[in-house]
mmCIF file of C-alpha atoms and ligand atoms in Angstrom:
data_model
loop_
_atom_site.group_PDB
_atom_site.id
_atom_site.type_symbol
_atom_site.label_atom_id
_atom_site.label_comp_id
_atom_site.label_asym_id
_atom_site.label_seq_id
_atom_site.Cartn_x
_atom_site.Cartn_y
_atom_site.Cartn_z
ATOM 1 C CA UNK F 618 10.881 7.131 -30.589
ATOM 2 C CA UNK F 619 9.509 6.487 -26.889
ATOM 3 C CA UNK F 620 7.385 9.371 -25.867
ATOM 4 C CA UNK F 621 7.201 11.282 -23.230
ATOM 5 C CA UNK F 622 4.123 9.856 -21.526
ATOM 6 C CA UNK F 623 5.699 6.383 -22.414
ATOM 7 C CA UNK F 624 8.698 7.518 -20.132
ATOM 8 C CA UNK F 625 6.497 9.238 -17.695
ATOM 9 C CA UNK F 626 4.438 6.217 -16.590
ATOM 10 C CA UNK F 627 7.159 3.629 -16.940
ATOM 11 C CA UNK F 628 9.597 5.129 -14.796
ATOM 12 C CA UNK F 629 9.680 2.904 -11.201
ATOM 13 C CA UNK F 630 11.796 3.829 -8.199
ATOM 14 C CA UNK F 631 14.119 1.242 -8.761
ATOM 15 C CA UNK F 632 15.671 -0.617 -5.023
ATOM 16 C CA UNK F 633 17.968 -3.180 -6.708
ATOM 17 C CA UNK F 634 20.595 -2.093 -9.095
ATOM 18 C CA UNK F 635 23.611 -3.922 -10.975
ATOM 19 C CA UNK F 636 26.959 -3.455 -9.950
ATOM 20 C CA UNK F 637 27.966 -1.260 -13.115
ATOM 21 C CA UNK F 638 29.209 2.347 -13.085
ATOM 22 C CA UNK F 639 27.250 5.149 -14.970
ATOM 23 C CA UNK F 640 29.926 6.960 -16.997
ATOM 24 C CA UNK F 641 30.586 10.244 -16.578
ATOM 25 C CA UNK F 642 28.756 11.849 -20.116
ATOM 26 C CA UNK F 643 25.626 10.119 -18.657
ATOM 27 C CA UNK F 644 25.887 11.361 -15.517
ATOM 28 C CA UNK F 645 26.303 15.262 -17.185
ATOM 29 C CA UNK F 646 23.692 14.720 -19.661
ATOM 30 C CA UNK F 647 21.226 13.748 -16.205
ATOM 31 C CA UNK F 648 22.270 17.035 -14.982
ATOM 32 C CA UNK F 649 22.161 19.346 -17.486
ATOM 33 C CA UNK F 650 18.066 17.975 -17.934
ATOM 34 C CA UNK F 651 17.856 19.437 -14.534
ATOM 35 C CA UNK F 652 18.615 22.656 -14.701
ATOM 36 C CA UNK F 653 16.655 23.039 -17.418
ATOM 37 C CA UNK F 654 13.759 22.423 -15.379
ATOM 38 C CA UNK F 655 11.502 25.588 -14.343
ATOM 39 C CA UNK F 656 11.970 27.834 -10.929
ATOM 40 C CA UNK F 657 10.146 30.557 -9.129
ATOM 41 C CA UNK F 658 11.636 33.707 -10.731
ATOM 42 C CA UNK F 659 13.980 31.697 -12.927
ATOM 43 C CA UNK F 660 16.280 31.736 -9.850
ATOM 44 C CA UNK F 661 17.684 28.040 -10.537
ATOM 45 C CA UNK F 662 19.029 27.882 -7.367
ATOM 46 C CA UNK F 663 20.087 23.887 -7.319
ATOM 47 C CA UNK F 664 23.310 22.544 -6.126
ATOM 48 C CA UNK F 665 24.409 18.813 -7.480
ATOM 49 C CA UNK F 666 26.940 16.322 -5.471
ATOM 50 C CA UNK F 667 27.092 13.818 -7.454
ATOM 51 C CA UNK F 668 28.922 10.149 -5.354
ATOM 52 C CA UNK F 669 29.884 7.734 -7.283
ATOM 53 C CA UNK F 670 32.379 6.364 -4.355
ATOM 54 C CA UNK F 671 30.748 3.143 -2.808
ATOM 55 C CA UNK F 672 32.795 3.940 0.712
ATOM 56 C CA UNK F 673 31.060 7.217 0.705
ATOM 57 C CA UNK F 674 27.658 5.954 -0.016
ATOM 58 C CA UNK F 675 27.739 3.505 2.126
ATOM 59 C CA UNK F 676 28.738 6.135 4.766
ATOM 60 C CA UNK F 677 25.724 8.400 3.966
ATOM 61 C CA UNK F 678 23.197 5.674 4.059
ATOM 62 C CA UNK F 679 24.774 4.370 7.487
ATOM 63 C CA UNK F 680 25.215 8.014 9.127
ATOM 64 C CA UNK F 681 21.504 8.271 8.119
ATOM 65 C CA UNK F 682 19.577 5.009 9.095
ATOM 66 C CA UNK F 683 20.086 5.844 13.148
ATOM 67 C CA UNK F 684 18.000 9.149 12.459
ATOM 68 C CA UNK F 685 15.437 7.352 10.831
ATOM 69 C CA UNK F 686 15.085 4.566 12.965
ATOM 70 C CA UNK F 687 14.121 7.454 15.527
ATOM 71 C CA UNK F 688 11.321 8.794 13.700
ATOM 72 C CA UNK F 689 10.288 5.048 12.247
ATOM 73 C CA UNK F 690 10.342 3.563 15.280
ATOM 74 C CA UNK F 691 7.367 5.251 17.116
ATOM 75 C CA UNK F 692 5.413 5.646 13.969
ATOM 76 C CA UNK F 693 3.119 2.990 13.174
ATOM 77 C CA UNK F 694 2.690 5.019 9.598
ATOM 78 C CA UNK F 695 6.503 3.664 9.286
ATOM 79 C CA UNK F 696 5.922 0.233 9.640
ATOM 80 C CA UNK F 697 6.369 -0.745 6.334
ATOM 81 C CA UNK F 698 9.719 1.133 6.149
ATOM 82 C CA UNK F 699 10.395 0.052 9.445
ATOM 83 C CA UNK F 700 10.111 -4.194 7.342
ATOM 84 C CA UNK F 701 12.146 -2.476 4.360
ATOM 85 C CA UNK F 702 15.448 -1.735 6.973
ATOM 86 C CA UNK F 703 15.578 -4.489 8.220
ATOM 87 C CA UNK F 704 16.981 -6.561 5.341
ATOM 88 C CA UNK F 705 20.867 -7.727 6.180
ATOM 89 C CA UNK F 706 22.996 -4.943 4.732
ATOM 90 C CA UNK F 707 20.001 -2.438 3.997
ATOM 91 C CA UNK F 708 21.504 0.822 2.443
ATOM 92 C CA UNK F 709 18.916 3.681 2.024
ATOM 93 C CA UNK F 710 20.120 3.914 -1.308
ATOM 94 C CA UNK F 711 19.452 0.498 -2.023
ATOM 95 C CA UNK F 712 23.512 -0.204 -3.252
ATOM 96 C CA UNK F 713 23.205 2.084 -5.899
ATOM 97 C CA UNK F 714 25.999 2.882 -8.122
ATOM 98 C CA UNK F 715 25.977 6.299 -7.798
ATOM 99 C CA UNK F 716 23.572 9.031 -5.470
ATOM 100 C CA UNK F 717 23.263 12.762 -6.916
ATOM 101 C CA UNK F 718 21.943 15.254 -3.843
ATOM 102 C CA UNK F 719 20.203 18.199 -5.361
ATOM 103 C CA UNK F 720 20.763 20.818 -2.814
ATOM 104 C CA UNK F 721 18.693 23.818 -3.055
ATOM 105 C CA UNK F 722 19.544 27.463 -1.805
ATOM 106 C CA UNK F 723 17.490 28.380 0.448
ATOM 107 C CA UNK F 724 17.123 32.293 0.234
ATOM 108 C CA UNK F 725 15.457 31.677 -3.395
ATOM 109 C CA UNK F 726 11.489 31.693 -3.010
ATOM 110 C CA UNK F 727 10.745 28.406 -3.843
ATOM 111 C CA UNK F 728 13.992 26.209 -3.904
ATOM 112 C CA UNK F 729 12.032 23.201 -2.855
ATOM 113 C CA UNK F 730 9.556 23.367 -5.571
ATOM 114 C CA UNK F 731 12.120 24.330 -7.671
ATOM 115 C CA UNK F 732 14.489 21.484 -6.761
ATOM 116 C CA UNK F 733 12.006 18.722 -6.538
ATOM 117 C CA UNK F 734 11.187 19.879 -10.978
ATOM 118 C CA UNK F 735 15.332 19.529 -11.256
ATOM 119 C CA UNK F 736 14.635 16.010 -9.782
ATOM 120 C CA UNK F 737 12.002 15.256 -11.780
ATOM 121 C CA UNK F 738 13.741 16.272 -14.972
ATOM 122 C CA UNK F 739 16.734 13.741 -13.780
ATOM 123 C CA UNK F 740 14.965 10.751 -12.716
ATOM 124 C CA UNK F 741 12.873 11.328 -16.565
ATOM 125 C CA UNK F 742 15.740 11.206 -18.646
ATOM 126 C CA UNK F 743 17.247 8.627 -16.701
ATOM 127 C CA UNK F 744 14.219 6.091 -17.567
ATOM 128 C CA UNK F 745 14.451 7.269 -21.179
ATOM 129 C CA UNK F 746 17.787 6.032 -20.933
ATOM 130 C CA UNK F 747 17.050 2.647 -18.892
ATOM 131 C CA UNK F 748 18.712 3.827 -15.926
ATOM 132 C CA UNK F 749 16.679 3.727 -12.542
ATOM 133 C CA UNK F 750 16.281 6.177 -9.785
ATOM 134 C CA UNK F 751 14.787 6.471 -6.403
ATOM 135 C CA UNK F 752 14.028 10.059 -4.648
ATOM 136 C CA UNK F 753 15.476 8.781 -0.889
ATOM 137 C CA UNK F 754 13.641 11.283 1.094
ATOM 138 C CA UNK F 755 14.897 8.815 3.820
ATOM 139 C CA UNK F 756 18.734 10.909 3.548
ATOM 140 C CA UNK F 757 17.311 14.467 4.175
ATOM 141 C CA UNK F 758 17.675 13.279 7.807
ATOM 142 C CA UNK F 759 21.313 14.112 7.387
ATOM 143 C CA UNK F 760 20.501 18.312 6.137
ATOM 144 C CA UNK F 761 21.840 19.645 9.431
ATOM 145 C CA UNK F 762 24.410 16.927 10.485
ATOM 146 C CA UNK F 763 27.631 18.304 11.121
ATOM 147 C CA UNK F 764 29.484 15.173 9.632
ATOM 148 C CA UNK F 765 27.873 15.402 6.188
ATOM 149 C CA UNK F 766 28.091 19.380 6.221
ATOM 150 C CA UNK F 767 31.707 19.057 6.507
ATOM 151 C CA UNK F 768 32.958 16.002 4.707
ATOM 152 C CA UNK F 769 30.660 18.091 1.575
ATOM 153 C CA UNK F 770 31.400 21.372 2.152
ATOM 154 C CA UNK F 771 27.874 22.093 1.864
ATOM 155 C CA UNK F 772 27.718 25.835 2.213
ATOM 156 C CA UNK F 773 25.436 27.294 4.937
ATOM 157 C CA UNK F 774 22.418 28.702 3.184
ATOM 158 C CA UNK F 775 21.872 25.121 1.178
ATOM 159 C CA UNK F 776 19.404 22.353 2.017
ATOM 160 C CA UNK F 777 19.116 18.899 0.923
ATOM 161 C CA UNK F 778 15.713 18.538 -1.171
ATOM 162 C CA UNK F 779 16.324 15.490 -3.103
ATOM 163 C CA UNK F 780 19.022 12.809 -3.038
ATOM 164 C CA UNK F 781 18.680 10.342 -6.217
ATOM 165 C CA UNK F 782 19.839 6.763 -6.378
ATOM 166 C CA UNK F 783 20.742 5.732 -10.081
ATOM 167 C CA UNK F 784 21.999 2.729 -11.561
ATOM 168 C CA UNK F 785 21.473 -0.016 -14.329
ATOM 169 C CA UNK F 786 19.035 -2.526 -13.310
ATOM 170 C CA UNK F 787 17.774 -5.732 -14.182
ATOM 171 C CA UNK F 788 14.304 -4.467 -16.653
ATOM 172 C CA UNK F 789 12.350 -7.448 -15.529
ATOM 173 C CA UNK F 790 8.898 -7.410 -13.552
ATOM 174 C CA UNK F 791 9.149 -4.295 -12.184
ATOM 175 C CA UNK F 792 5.663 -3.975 -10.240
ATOM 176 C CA UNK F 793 3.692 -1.269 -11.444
ATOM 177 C CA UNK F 794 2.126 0.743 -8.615
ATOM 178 C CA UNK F 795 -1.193 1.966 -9.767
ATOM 179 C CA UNK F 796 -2.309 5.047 -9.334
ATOM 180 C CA UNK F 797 -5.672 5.877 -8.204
ATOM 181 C CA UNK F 798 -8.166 7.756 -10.500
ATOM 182 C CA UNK F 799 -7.691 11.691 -10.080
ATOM 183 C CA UNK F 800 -9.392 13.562 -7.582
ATOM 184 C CA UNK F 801 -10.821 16.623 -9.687
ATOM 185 C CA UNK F 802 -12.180 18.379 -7.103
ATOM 186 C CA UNK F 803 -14.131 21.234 -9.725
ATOM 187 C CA UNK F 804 -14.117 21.755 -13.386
ATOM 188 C CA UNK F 805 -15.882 23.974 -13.680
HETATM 189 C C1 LIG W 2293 9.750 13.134 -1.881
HETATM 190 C C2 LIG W 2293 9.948 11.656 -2.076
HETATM 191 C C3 LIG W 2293 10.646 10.931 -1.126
HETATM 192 C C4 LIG W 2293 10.849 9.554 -1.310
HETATM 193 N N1 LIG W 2293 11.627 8.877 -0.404
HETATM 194 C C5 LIG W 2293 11.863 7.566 -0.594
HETATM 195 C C6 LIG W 2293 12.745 6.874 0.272
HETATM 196 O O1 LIG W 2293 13.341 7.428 1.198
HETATM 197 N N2 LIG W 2293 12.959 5.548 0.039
HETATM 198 C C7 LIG W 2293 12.367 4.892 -0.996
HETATM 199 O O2 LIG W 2293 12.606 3.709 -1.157
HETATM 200 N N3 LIG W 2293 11.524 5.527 -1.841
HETATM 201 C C8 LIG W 2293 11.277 6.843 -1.682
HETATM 202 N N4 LIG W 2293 10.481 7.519 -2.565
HETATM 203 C C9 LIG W 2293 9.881 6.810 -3.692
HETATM 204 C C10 LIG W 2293 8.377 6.563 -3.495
HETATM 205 O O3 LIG W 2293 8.195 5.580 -2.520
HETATM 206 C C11 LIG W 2293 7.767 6.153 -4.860
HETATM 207 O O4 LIG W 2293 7.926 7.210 -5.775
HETATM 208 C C12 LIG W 2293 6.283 5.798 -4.760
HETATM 209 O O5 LIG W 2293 6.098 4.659 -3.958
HETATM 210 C C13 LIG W 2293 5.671 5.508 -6.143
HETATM 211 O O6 LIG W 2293 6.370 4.487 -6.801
HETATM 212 P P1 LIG W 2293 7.094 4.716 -8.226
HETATM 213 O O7 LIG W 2293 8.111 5.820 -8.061
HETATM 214 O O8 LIG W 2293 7.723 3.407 -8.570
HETATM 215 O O9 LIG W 2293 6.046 5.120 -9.199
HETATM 216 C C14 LIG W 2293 10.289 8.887 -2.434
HETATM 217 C C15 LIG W 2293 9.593 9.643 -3.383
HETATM 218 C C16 LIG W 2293 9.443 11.008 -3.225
HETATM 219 C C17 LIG W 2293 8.747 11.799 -4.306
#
C-alpha cells in the first residue's frame, strides 16, 4: 500500500492530460474525499460543478484568459504566465478532461480555508489513484462574471475558491519542483 506521504509528495499539478474520460464512480469517490475534509465550525459549506463537457470547458478557459491577460500584462511578476498563454490553443485548464469548481458559501467563517482543505482532499486521492490535477487559480477571474453566474446558476452568496483540472496523464518525467527547507521561525 502507497502511503500517505508517498501520495503527498508525488502529487504534480499536471498541464498535459490524455484524451480519456474519468467515469463517473471516480469522479464521486473525488468528491465525497472532499467533504470529508475539516471546516471552521464544521460548517462544510462547499459547492461542486463538476464539467466534463469539452464545449463548456473550453468556454470557461476562453471567457477567462481576457481577464487575465489584464492583470498579466502589466505585471512583470506574470511573466512567466504571461510565456505559459501564449502556446497555440492554450486553455487555462490545460485540455483537461474534466474541471470540478469548489464553490464556497460565503456567509460561513472560513469558506476559503475551508474550501481550499476540500481541494486538497480531491487533488490527494486523485494522485493515489494516478489521476492528475491542477488548482487553476487563473479561473477565479470569472467569480463575478455575469456569463458564468448564469450559464451555472451559481447562487448569490457563493464564490469560486478552487477550480480543479483532472485527467489521466502520461506518468513519465514529471519534474519535481523542490521545495525549499522549512522556515521554522521558533521552536521553542
Ligand atoms: C491557489 C493555487 C492557485 C493555482 N493556480 C494555478 C493556475 O492558475 N495555473 C496553473 O498552471 N497552476 C496553478 N497552481 C499550481 C501551482 O503552480 C503549483 O501547485 C506549484 O507550482 C507547485 O507545483 P506542484 O503542484 O507540481 O507541486 C495553483 C496552485 C494553487 C495552490
Amino acid at each position: 500500500m502507497v502511503s500517505l506521504i508517498d501520495v503527498i509528495k508525488s502529487r504534480r499539478s499536471i498541464r498535459k492530460y490524455l484524451d480519456k474520460p474519468i467515469p463517473k464512480e471516480i469522479i464521486d469517490k473525488l468528491i465525497e474525499a472532499a467533504k470529508w475534509a475539516p471546516s471552521g465550525m464544521n460548517e462544510q459549506p462547499w459547492g461542486f460543478i463538476v464539467v466534463h463537457d469539452r464545449a463548456l470547458i473550453k468556454e470557461l478557459s476562453g471567457r477567462s484568459i481576457p481577464y487575465i491577460n489584464k492583470i498579466v500584462g502589466k505585471n512583470p511578476k506574470f511573466a512567466r504566465y504571461k510565456k505559459r498563454m501564449a502556446v497555440k490553443d492554450f486553455s487555462i485548464f490545460y485540455h483537461a478532461p474534466c474541471v470540478i469548481i469548489i464553490l464556497g458559501r460565503k456567509d460561513a467563517f472560513s469558506y476559503q480555508n475551508d474550501c481550499a482543505m476540500a481541494g486538497q482532499n480531491l487533488m490527494l486521492t486523485a494522485a493515489s489513484m494516478n489521476i492528475g490535477s491542477c488548482w487553476v487559480g487563473m479561473m477565479n477571474v470569472l467569480d463575478k462574471d455575469e456569463w458564468f453566474r448564469k450559464k451555472f446558476q451559481i447562487p448569490e452568496n457563493y464564490a469560486i475558491v478552487a477550480p480543479i483540472a483532472l485527467g489521466y496523464f502520461e506518468n513519465k518525467s514529471i519534474p519535481v519542483i523542490e521545495r525549499r527547507a522549512p522556515e521554522i521561525l521558533r521552536n521553542f
